[in-house]
CSV table of C-alpha atoms in Angstrom, one decimal:
chain,number,residue,atom,x,y,z
A,1,UNK,CA,4.6,-3.7,-16.8
A,2,UNK,CA,6.7,-0.8,-15.4
A,3,UNK,CA,10.2,-1.8,-14.6
A,4,UNK,CA,11.8,0.3,-12.1
A,5,UNK,CA,15.9,0.9,-12.9
A,6,UNK,CA,18.0,-0.8,-9.6
A,7,UNK,CA,20.7,1.7,-8.3
A,8,UNK,CA,23.7,1.0,-5.4
A,9,UNK,CA,22.4,0.1,-2.3
A,10,UNK,CA,22.6,2.0,0.8
A,11,UNK,CA,24.3,2.5,3.7
A,12,UNK,CA,21.5,3.7,5.7
A,13,UNK,CA,19.1,1.4,6.8
A,14,UNK,CA,17.0,4.7,6.9
A,15,UNK,CA,16.6,6.7,3.6
A,16,UNK,CA,16.7,10.2,2.9
A,17,UNK,CA,15.8,14.1,3.4
A,18,UNK,CA,13.9,16.7,2.1
A,19,UNK,CA,11.8,19.3,2.9
A,20,UNK,CA,9.5,20.9,0.7
A,21,UNK,CA,6.0,22.8,1.7
A,22,UNK,CA,3.1,22.9,-0.2
A,23,UNK,CA,4.4,25.3,-3.1
A,24,UNK,CA,7.4,26.6,-3.9
A,25,UNK,CA,6.6,30.3,-2.9
A,26,UNK,CA,5.5,29.1,0.9
A,27,UNK,CA,8.8,28.0,1.5
A,28,UNK,CA,10.1,29.3,5.0
A,29,UNK,CA,12.8,31.3,4.3
A,30,UNK,CA,15.4,29.1,5.6
A,31,UNK,CA,14.1,25.6,3.2
A,32,UNK,CA,14.3,28.4,0.8
A,33,UNK,CA,18.0,29.4,1.3
A,34,UNK,CA,19.2,25.7,0.9
A,35,UNK,CA,16.0,23.5,-0.9
A,36,UNK,CA,17.1,21.2,-3.8
A,37,UNK,CA,15.4,22.9,-6.6
A,38,UNK,CA,11.8,21.3,-6.9
A,39,UNK,CA,12.0,19.6,-10.8
A,40,UNK,CA,7.8,19.9,-10.2
A,41,UNK,CA,6.6,22.4,-8.4
A,42,UNK,CA,2.8,20.6,-8.2
A,43,UNK,CA,4.8,17.0,-8.2
A,44,UNK,CA,7.8,17.5,-6.3
A,45,UNK,CA,10.7,15.5,-6.9
A,46,UNK,CA,13.8,15.8,-4.4
A,47,UNK,CA,17.3,15.4,-5.1
A,48,UNK,CA,18.6,15.6,-2.2
A,49,UNK,CA,18.1,17.2,1.5
A,50,UNK,CA,17.2,21.2,2.9
A,51,UNK,CA,17.2,21.5,6.4
A,52,UNK,CA,20.4,22.2,8.1
A,53,UNK,CA,21.4,19.6,10.0
A,54,UNK,CA,21.1,21.4,13.3
A,55,UNK,CA,17.3,21.3,12.6
A,56,UNK,CA,17.3,17.7,11.6
A,57,UNK,CA,18.8,16.2,15.0
A,58,UNK,CA,16.4,18.6,17.0
A,59,UNK,CA,13.2,17.4,15.0
A,60,UNK,CA,13.9,13.6,15.9
A,61,UNK,CA,14.7,14.9,19.7
A,62,UNK,CA,11.1,16.4,19.6
A,63,UNK,CA,10.0,13.1,17.7
A,64,UNK,CA,12.0,10.6,19.9
A,65,UNK,CA,10.3,12.4,23.1
A,66,UNK,CA,6.9,12.2,21.4
A,67,UNK,CA,7.8,8.4,20.3
A,68,UNK,CA,9.1,7.1,24.4
A,69,UNK,CA,5.8,8.6,25.7
A,70,UNK,CA,3.6,7.1,23.9
A,71,UNK,CA,5.6,3.6,24.0
A,72,UNK,CA,6.2,3.9,27.7
A,73,UNK,CA,1.7,4.2,28.2
A,74,UNK,CA,1.4,1.5,26.0
A,75,UNK,CA,-0.3,-0.8,28.4
A,76,UNK,CA,-4.3,-2.9,30.0
A,77,UNK,CA,-6.2,-0.3,27.4
A,78,UNK,CA,-3.9,-0.6,24.2
A,79,UNK,CA,-4.5,-5.2,24.5
A,80,UNK,CA,-8.5,-5.0,25.5
A,81,UNK,CA,-9.3,-2.5,21.7
A,82,UNK,CA,-6.9,-4.6,19.7
A,83,UNK,CA,-9.1,-8.0,21.1
A,84,UNK,CA,-12.1,-6.9,20.7
A,85,UNK,CA,-11.0,-5.6,16.6
A,86,UNK,CA,-10.4,-9.5,16.7
A,87,UNK,CA,-13.3,-10.3,17.9
A,88,UNK,CA,-14.9,-7.3,16.1
A,89,UNK,CA,-13.4,-9.8,12.6
A,90,UNK,CA,-14.5,-13.0,13.5
A,91,UNK,CA,-18.4,-11.9,14.9
A,92,UNK,CA,-19.0,-9.8,12.3
A,93,UNK,CA,-17.5,-12.3,9.6
A,94,UNK,CA,-19.4,-15.2,11.4
A,95,UNK,CA,-23.2,-13.4,11.2
A,96,UNK,CA,-22.4,-12.2,7.4
A,97,UNK,CA,-22.3,-15.9,6.8
A,98,UNK,CA,-25.2,-16.2,8.8
A,99,UNK,CA,-27.2,-14.3,6.2
A,100,UNK,CA,-25.4,-15.4,3.5
A,101,UNK,CA,-26.9,-18.7,3.8
A,102,UNK,CA,-30.7,-17.4,4.9
A,103,UNK,CA,-30.8,-15.3,1.7
A,104,UNK,CA,-30.9,-18.1,0.0
A,105,UNK,CA,-33.2,-19.4,1.6
A,106,UNK,CA,-36.0,-16.7,1.4
A,107,UNK,CA,-38.5,-17.3,-0.8
A,108,UNK,CA,-39.0,-14.0,-0.9
A,109,UNK,CA,-37.1,-12.1,-3.8
A,110,UNK,CA,-37.1,-8.9,-2.4
A,111,UNK,CA,-36.0,-9.7,1.6
A,112,UNK,CA,-33.6,-12.3,-0.4
A,113,UNK,CA,-31.8,-9.5,-1.8
A,114,UNK,CA,-32.2,-6.8,1.3
A,115,UNK,CA,-30.8,-10.0,3.6
A,116,UNK,CA,-27.3,-10.8,0.5
A,117,UNK,CA,-26.7,-6.6,0.8
A,118,UNK,CA,-26.8,-6.5,4.5
A,119,UNK,CA,-24.4,-10.1,4.8
A,120,UNK,CA,-22.3,-8.8,1.9
A,121,UNK,CA,-22.1,-5.3,3.4
A,122,UNK,CA,-21.3,-6.7,7.2
A,123,UNK,CA,-18.7,-9.2,5.4
A,124,UNK,CA,-16.7,-6.9,3.5
A,125,UNK,CA,-16.2,-4.5,7.1
A,126,UNK,CA,-15.6,-7.5,8.6
A,127,UNK,CA,-12.5,-7.9,5.7
A,128,UNK,CA,-11.3,-4.6,5.7
A,129,UNK,CA,-11.7,-4.5,9.3
A,130,UNK,CA,-9.3,-8.1,8.8
A,131,UNK,CA,-7.0,-6.9,6.4
A,132,UNK,CA,-6.9,-2.8,7.8
A,133,UNK,CA,-6.5,-2.7,11.5
A,134,UNK,CA,-5.7,-5.7,12.8
A,135,UNK,CA,-3.4,-7.2,9.8
A,136,UNK,CA,-1.4,-3.9,8.4
A,137,UNK,CA,-0.7,-3.5,12.9
A,138,UNK,CA,-0.4,-6.3,14.1
A,139,UNK,CA,2.1,-7.8,11.3
A,140,UNK,CA,3.9,-4.9,11.3
A,141,UNK,CA,4.5,-5.0,15.5
A,142,UNK,CA,2.8,-2.9,17.2
A,143,UNK,CA,1.5,-5.3,20.0
A,144,UNK,CA,4.3,-7.8,19.8
A,145,UNK,CA,4.6,-6.3,23.2
A,146,UNK,CA,1.7,-7.3,24.4
A,147,UNK,CA,3.2,-11.2,23.6
A,148,UNK,CA,-0.2,-12.4,22.3
A,149,UNK,CA,-0.4,-16.3,21.5
A,150,UNK,CA,-1.7,-15.1,17.4
A,151,UNK,CA,-1.7,-11.3,17.2
A,152,UNK,CA,2.0,-11.1,17.2
A,153,UNK,CA,4.1,-10.8,13.8
A,154,UNK,CA,5.5,-13.6,13.8
A,155,UNK,CA,2.5,-15.2,13.9
A,156,UNK,CA,-0.9,-13.4,12.5
A,157,UNK,CA,-1.8,-14.1,9.0
A,158,UNK,CA,-4.4,-11.8,7.1
A,159,UNK,CA,-7.5,-13.0,5.0
A,160,UNK,CA,-5.5,-12.2,1.9
A,161,UNK,CA,-4.2,-13.8,-0.6
A,162,UNK,CA,-0.8,-12.9,0.1
A,163,UNK,CA,1.1,-14.1,2.9
A,164,UNK,CA,2.5,-12.6,5.9
A,165,UNK,CA,6.0,-13.1,5.0
A,166,UNK,CA,6.6,-11.7,1.6
A,167,UNK,CA,4.0,-9.3,3.1
A,168,UNK,CA,6.8,-7.7,5.3
A,169,UNK,CA,9.5,-8.4,3.5
A,170,UNK,CA,7.8,-5.3,0.3
A,171,UNK,CA,6.1,-3.2,2.8
A,172,UNK,CA,8.3,-3.0,6.0
A,173,UNK,CA,11.6,-3.4,5.3
A,174,UNK,CA,11.3,-1.8,1.7
A,175,UNK,CA,9.0,0.3,1.6
A,176,UNK,CA,9.5,1.9,5.4
A,177,UNK,CA,13.0,1.9,5.0
A,178,UNK,CA,13.0,4.0,1.6
A,179,UNK,CA,10.1,5.8,1.3
A,180,UNK,CA,9.6,7.0,-2.7
A,181,UNK,CA,12.9,6.4,-3.3
A,182,UNK,CA,12.2,5.7,-7.3
A,183,UNK,CA,14.2,2.7,-7.8
A,184,UNK,CA,14.1,1.4,-4.4
A,185,UNK,CA,10.6,1.8,-2.8
A,186,UNK,CA,9.5,-0.6,-5.4
A,187,UNK,CA,5.7,1.1,-4.1
A,188,UNK,CA,6.2,4.0,-6.4
A,189,UNK,CA,3.6,2.8,-9.4
A,190,UNK,CA,3.9,-1.4,-7.8
A,191,UNK,CA,5.5,-1.7,-11.1
A,192,UNK,CA,2.5,-0.7,-12.8
A,193,UNK,CA,1.5,3.6,-13.2
A,194,UNK,CA,3.6,6.1,-14.6
A,195,UNK,CA,3.2,8.9,-10.7
A,196,UNK,CA,6.5,10.9,-11.2
A,197,UNK,CA,8.4,12.2,-13.6
A,198,UNK,CA,11.7,10.0,-12.5
A,199,UNK,CA,9.8,7.9,-14.3
A,200,UNK,CA,10.6,7.6,-18.7
A,201,UNK,CA,7.3,8.0,-20.1
A,202,UNK,CA,6.4,4.3,-22.4
A,203,UNK,CA,3.3,4.3,-24.4
A,204,UNK,CA,1.9,2.1,-21.8
A,205,UNK,CA,1.6,4.6,-19.4
A,206,UNK,CA,-1.4,5.8,-22.0
A,207,UNK,CA,-3.2,3.2,-20.5
A,208,UNK,CA,-3.1,5.0,-16.6
A,209,UNK,CA,-6.5,5.1,-15.8
A,210,UNK,CA,-7.0,1.2,-16.8
A,211,UNK,CA,-4.5,0.1,-15.4
A,212,UNK,CA,-5.1,1.7,-12.2
A,213,UNK,CA,-8.2,0.5,-12.2
A,214,UNK,CA,-7.9,-3.3,-12.8
A,215,UNK,CA,-4.9,-2.6,-9.6
A,216,UNK,CA,-7.7,-1.0,-7.4
A,217,UNK,CA,-10.0,-3.7,-8.7
A,218,UNK,CA,-7.3,-6.4,-7.5
A,219,UNK,CA,-5.3,-5.2,-5.1
A,220,UNK,CA,-4.9,-8.1,-3.1
A,221,UNK,CA,-3.5,-9.9,-5.9
A,222,UNK,CA,-1.2,-6.8,-6.6
A,223,UNK,CA,0.3,-7.1,-2.9
A,224,UNK,CA,0.9,-10.9,-2.8
A,225,UNK,CA,2.8,-11.1,-6.4
A,226,UNK,CA,4.7,-8.1,-5.3
A,227,UNK,CA,7.2,-9.4,-3.4
A,228,UNK,CA,8.0,-11.8,-6.2
A,229,UNK,CA,9.1,-10.1,-8.6
A,230,UNK,CA,10.9,-7.7,-6.4
A,231,UNK,CA,12.5,-10.4,-5.0
A,232,UNK,CA,13.2,-12.0,-8.1
A,233,UNK,CA,15.0,-8.6,-9.4
A,234,UNK,CA,17.1,-7.7,-6.8
A,235,UNK,CA,18.4,-11.9,-6.1
A,236,UNK,CA,19.0,-12.1,-9.7
A,237,UNK,CA,22.8,-12.3,-8.9
A,238,UNK,CA,22.5,-14.4,-6.1
A,239,UNK,CA,23.7,-18.1,-5.6
A,240,UNK,CA,20.9,-17.8,-3.4
A,241,UNK,CA,18.3,-17.2,-6.3
A,242,UNK,CA,17.1,-20.5,-6.9
A,243,UNK,CA,16.6,-21.5,-3.7
A,244,UNK,CA,15.1,-17.8,-2.2
A,245,UNK,CA,12.4,-17.8,-5.2
A,246,UNK,CA,11.4,-21.4,-4.3
A,247,UNK,CA,10.5,-20.9,-0.6
A,248,UNK,CA,9.1,-17.3,-1.6
A,249,UNK,CA,6.9,-19.4,-4.9
A,250,UNK,CA,5.8,-22.6,-2.7
A,251,UNK,CA,4.5,-19.4,0.5
A,252,UNK,CA,2.8,-17.6,-2.6
A,253,UNK,CA,0.9,-20.5,-4.3
A,254,UNK,CA,0.1,-22.2,-0.9
A,255,UNK,CA,-1.6,-18.7,0.9
A,256,UNK,CA,-3.5,-18.6,-2.3
A,257,UNK,CA,-5.3,-22.1,-2.4
A,258,UNK,CA,-5.9,-21.2,0.7
A,259,UNK,CA,-7.6,-17.9,0.5
A,260,UNK,CA,-9.2,-19.0,-3.0
A,261,UNK,CA,-10.2,-22.7,-1.5
A,262,UNK,CA,-11.9,-21.2,1.3
A,263,UNK,CA,-13.7,-18.3,0.1
A,264,UNK,CA,-14.8,-20.1,-3.9
A,265,UNK,CA,-15.0,-23.3,-2.9
A,266,UNK,CA,-14.8,-24.6,0.3
A,267,UNK,CA,-17.4,-22.3,1.8
A,268,UNK,CA,-19.8,-21.9,-1.5
A,269,UNK,CA,-20.0,-26.1,-1.3
A,270,UNK,CA,-20.4,-26.5,2.7
A,271,UNK,CA,-22.6,-24.4,2.2
A,272,UNK,CA,-24.6,-25.8,-1.2
A,273,UNK,CA,-25.1,-29.6,0.6
A,274,UNK,CA,-26.1,-28.1,4.0
A,275,UNK,CA,-28.6,-25.6,3.1
A,276,UNK,CA,-28.9,-25.6,-1.2
A,277,UNK,CA,-27.9,-24.5,-4.2
A,278,UNK,CA,-29.2,-20.9,-3.6
A,279,UNK,CA,-27.4,-20.6,0.1
A,280,UNK,CA,-24.5,-22.1,-1.8
A,281,UNK,CA,-25.0,-19.4,-4.5
A,282,UNK,CA,-25.8,-16.0,-2.1
A,283,UNK,CA,-22.2,-17.2,-0.1
A,284,UNK,CA,-20.2,-17.6,-3.3
A,285,UNK,CA,-20.9,-13.9,-4.5
A,286,UNK,CA,-21.0,-12.6,-1.3
A,287,UNK,CA,-17.0,-13.4,-0.8
A,288,UNK,CA,-16.3,-12.2,-4.6
A,289,UNK,CA,-18.2,-8.5,-3.9
A,290,UNK,CA,-16.5,-8.1,0.4
A,291,UNK,CA,-13.1,-9.5,-1.4
A,292,UNK,CA,-13.5,-6.3,-4.4
A,293,UNK,CA,-14.9,-3.8,-1.9
A,294,UNK,CA,-12.4,-4.3,0.6
A,295,UNK,CA,-9.5,-4.6,-2.2
A,296,UNK,CA,-11.0,-0.8,-3.7
A,297,UNK,CA,-10.9,0.4,-0.4
A,298,UNK,CA,-7.2,-0.6,0.7
A,299,UNK,CA,-6.0,0.5,-2.7
A,300,UNK,CA,-7.6,4.0,-1.6
A,301,UNK,CA,-6.8,4.3,1.1
A,302,UNK,CA,-3.2,3.7,0.7
A,303,UNK,CA,-2.7,5.3,-2.7
A,304,UNK,CA,-4.2,8.2,-0.6
A,305,UNK,CA,-1.7,8.2,1.6
A,306,UNK,CA,1.1,8.5,-0.5
A,307,UNK,CA,0.4,9.9,-4.1
A,308,UNK,CA,-1.3,13.1,-4.1
A,309,UNK,CA,-0.3,15.6,-5.5
A,310,UNK,CA,2.1,17.6,-2.6
A,311,UNK,CA,3.2,13.6,-2.1
A,312,UNK,CA,7.0,13.6,-2.3
A,313,UNK,CA,9.0,12.2,-4.7
A,314,UNK,CA,12.7,11.6,-4.1
A,315,UNK,CA,15.3,10.3,-6.3
A,316,UNK,CA,18.6,8.7,-4.9
A,317,UNK,CA,19.3,8.1,-1.3
A,318,UNK,CA,21.9,10.4,1.1
A,319,UNK,CA,23.7,8.2,2.7
A,320,UNK,CA,24.8,7.9,6.4
A,321,UNK,CA,21.2,9.5,6.5
A,322,UNK,CA,20.3,10.7,10.1
A,323,UNK,CA,16.9,9.7,11.9
A,324,UNK,CA,16.0,13.3,11.9
A,325,UNK,CA,16.8,13.1,8.0
A,326,UNK,CA,14.5,10.5,8.1
A,327,UNK,CA,11.5,12.0,9.7
A,328,UNK,CA,11.7,14.9,7.4
A,329,UNK,CA,11.3,12.4,4.4
A,330,UNK,CA,8.5,9.9,6.1
A,331,UNK,CA,6.8,12.9,6.9
A,332,UNK,CA,6.8,14.6,3.7
A,333,UNK,CA,6.6,11.5,1.5
A,334,UNK,CA,2.5,11.0,2.9
A,335,UNK,CA,-0.8,12.5,3.3
A,336,UNK,CA,-3.2,12.2,5.8
A,337,UNK,CA,-7.3,11.2,5.5
A,338,UNK,CA,-9.5,13.9,7.7
A,339,UNK,CA,-12.6,11.7,9.3
A,340,UNK,CA,-14.5,10.4,12.4
A,341,UNK,CA,-13.3,7.7,14.4
A,342,UNK,CA,-14.7,4.8,12.4
A,343,UNK,CA,-13.7,6.1,9.5
A,344,UNK,CA,-9.8,5.8,10.8
A,345,UNK,CA,-10.6,2.5,12.4
A,346,UNK,CA,-12.2,1.6,9.0
A,347,UNK,CA,-8.7,3.1,7.3
A,348,UNK,CA,-5.8,0.7,10.2
A,349,UNK,CA,-5.9,4.7,10.6
A,350,UNK,CA,-3.9,4.7,8.1
A,351,UNK,CA,-6.3,7.9,7.5
A,352,UNK,CA,-2.4,9.5,9.5
A,353,UNK,CA,-0.7,8.1,6.9
A,354,UNK,CA,2.0,10.9,8.1
A,355,UNK,CA,2.0,9.4,12.1
A,356,UNK,CA,2.1,6.5,11.1
A,357,UNK,CA,5.3,6.0,8.7
A,358,UNK,CA,7.4,8.2,11.4
A,359,UNK,CA,6.1,6.0,14.3
A,360,UNK,CA,4.9,2.0,12.1
A,361,UNK,CA,5.6,0.3,15.7
A,362,UNK,CA,3.6,2.5,17.2
A,363,UNK,CA,-0.1,0.8,18.5
A,364,UNK,CA,-2.2,2.5,15.6
A,365,UNK,CA,-4.5,3.4,18.0
A,366,UNK,CA,-2.6,6.2,19.3
A,367,UNK,CA,-2.2,8.3,16.3
A,368,UNK,CA,-5.5,10.1,16.1
A,369,UNK,CA,-4.1,11.7,19.6
A,370,UNK,CA,-1.1,12.3,19.0
A,371,UNK,CA,-1.5,14.4,15.2
A,372,UNK,CA,-1.7,17.2,16.8
A,373,UNK,CA,1.3,17.0,17.6
A,374,UNK,CA,2.7,15.7,15.7
A,375,UNK,CA,1.5,18.5,13.0
A,376,UNK,CA,2.6,21.4,15.7
A,377,UNK,CA,6.2,19.9,15.3
A,378,UNK,CA,6.1,20.2,11.2
A,379,UNK,CA,4.8,23.9,11.9
A,380,UNK,CA,8.1,24.8,14.2
A,381,UNK,CA,10.2,23.6,12.2
A,382,UNK,CA,8.2,24.8,8.0
A,383,UNK,CA,7.4,21.5,6.8
A,384,UNK,CA,4.2,20.7,5.5
A,385,UNK,CA,1.8,18.8,7.6
A,386,UNK,CA,-0.1,17.8,4.2
A,387,UNK,CA,-3.7,16.4,5.3
A,388,UNK,CA,-7.2,16.6,3.7
A,389,UNK,CA,-10.5,14.8,3.1
A,390,UNK,CA,-10.9,11.6,1.8
A,391,UNK,CA,-12.6,13.2,-1.6
A,392,UNK,CA,-10.0,15.8,-2.2
A,393,UNK,CA,-7.1,13.6,-1.4
A,394,UNK,CA,-8.6,10.7,-3.9
A,395,UNK,CA,-9.4,13.7,-6.6
A,396,UNK,CA,-5.9,13.9,-6.3
A,397,UNK,CA,-4.4,10.9,-6.4
A,398,UNK,CA,-6.4,10.3,-9.4
A,399,UNK,CA,-4.9,14.1,-11.0
A,400,UNK,CA,-1.9,12.7,-10.6
A,401,UNK,CA,-2.1,9.8,-12.5
A,402,UNK,CA,-4.2,11.1,-15.4
A,403,UNK,CA,-1.5,14.1,-15.5
A,404,UNK,CA,1.8,11.3,-15.8
A,405,UNK,CA,0.1,9.0,-18.5
A,406,UNK,CA,1.0,11.3,-21.0
A,407,UNK,CA,4.3,12.3,-21.7
A,408,UNK,CA,5.5,16.1,-21.8
A,409,UNK,CA,6.4,18.0,-24.6
A,410,UNK,CA,10.6,16.9,-23.7
A,411,UNK,CA,9.3,13.2,-22.9
A,412,UNK,CA,8.0,12.8,-26.4
A,413,UNK,CA,10.7,14.2,-27.7
A,414,UNK,CA,12.8,12.1,-26.4
A,415,UNK,CA,11.5,8.7,-26.3
A,416,UNK,CA,10.4,9.0,-30.2
A,417,UNK,CA,14.1,10.0,-31.1
A,418,UNK,CA,15.0,6.6,-29.0
A,419,UNK,CA,16.6,3.8,-31.0
A,420,UNK,CA,13.9,0.9,-31.0
A,421,UNK,CA,14.4,-3.0,-31.5
A,422,UNK,CA,11.6,-3.7,-34.7
A,423,UNK,CA,11.1,-7.1,-32.7
A,424,UNK,CA,9.9,-5.6,-29.2
A,425,UNK,CA,7.5,-2.4,-30.6
A,426,UNK,CA,4.9,-2.7,-29.8
A,427,UNK,CA,1.9,-2.1,-32.7
A,428,UNK,CA,-1.0,0.2,-31.0
A,429,UNK,CA,-2.8,-1.3,-29.1
A,430,UNK,CA,-7.1,-0.5,-28.9
A,431,UNK,CA,-8.8,1.0,-26.5
A,432,UNK,CA,-10.6,-2.4,-26.1
A,433,UNK,CA,-7.5,-4.7,-26.9
A,434,UNK,CA,-5.2,-3.1,-23.8
A,435,UNK,CA,-8.8,-3.3,-21.5
A,436,UNK,CA,-8.5,-7.7,-21.9
A,437,UNK,CA,-4.5,-7.7,-21.6
A,438,UNK,CA,-4.6,-5.9,-18.8
A,439,UNK,CA,-8.2,-7.9,-16.9
A,440,UNK,CA,-6.7,-10.4,-18.2
A,441,UNK,CA,-3.6,-9.8,-15.6
A,442,UNK,CA,-1.3,-11.5,-18.9
A,443,UNK,CA,1.0,-9.0,-17.8
A,444,UNK,CA,0.8,-10.1,-14.5
A,445,UNK,CA,1.5,-13.9,-15.3
A,446,UNK,CA,4.5,-12.8,-18.1
A,447,UNK,CA,6.6,-11.2,-15.5
A,448,UNK,CA,5.8,-13.4,-12.4
A,449,UNK,CA,5.2,-16.9,-13.0
A,450,UNK,CA,8.3,-17.5,-14.9
A,451,UNK,CA,10.3,-17.1,-12.1
A,452,UNK,CA,8.3,-18.8,-9.6
A,453,UNK,CA,7.6,-22.0,-12.1
A,454,UNK,CA,11.4,-21.6,-12.4
A,455,UNK,CA,11.6,-22.1,-9.4
A,456,UNK,CA,9.5,-24.9,-8.5
A,457,UNK,CA,10.6,-26.6,-11.1
A,458,UNK,CA,13.9,-27.2,-9.7
A,459,UNK,CA,12.3,-28.5,-6.7
């Protein structure tokens, strides 16, 4: 796995700024005068801000006014909306599980298969809605103003193997603060996939496409272990390292046991005892397929929001970054996906990734409404507003991953002339060997389990 280098701590709780439209020949006159050089016009990497302070301050004023307008309008309709989403999650799961039981009791193979497919699709819908529009947004604190007993960022936990507090640290804090800054935003490649020139090429990158497949299929597991690896690196020199890792590891193992136990043990066994072996098998297989479907969908939405061609990557964090500069970095580092209302709901409105990144605690059901205003503000200040159809954005993501699988001539020369340690130099692997390597998650186990087990042994 790729381990990104650490950089010095930031002076600002927000991050860096920078601006650049789709291609260098589209730059406005003001941007051309002060823009930081792009290392790669197709996949931009920026080193500093390139809007004057007066413009970033004015941008911040415009976006702050829009934010205040929406937040002041929150009320009964928003509370009713998220409660309806919660009800849809609960009832769709109940119906799906009833259909899975029914599928196992049907004598006709065709009816059984059709019912199982319907049930699994409905369960996938429930899990996607739980993960995206409900869990992600509630745990961002978007509905904390309701003071609801469980639909709040402190108590809600979603239906995946990652505990809410671990995700909130790696996502709400690190990702949304240090968005797209190599070495600080650990979501840049998820420690596994090379997506920018700033990540040195290594032979492992030849298998970027295979690693991406594994990441997509097991995305909830990558999310679950993500904060463990981050913490193992960031707190390595802290006197509280053992205590921190112990608490995180225990929380993770507890959540994994609960989720795996529910989907693959408790529900199938209970169903089997009550309704027979075939219903147990339909429940087990339905849970497995629904989890995989949810994982792949979540991966696709998130990668389309962060790793399209013109999603900007940054190399450093500006000291004392202003709110306006932070807004610029969020806008340029994100990409939107076009679609209908239900498509946006199933993405958790992360199809409006730009709006989400500038207003992460705004209820996501408002993103579609304010998107034209945000786009107009971006146009006013000459900022690229990256949006496109789902298929087009996904094609760009795959193209980016494939592009960075191969070294440039300079990168190959740099790698081939780098001193190597014979003890750690890996022999070339066949595609089959690499497939077994990643599909067995041995990389994940090698990196995550040792520090976790060490901490648990201290108890």
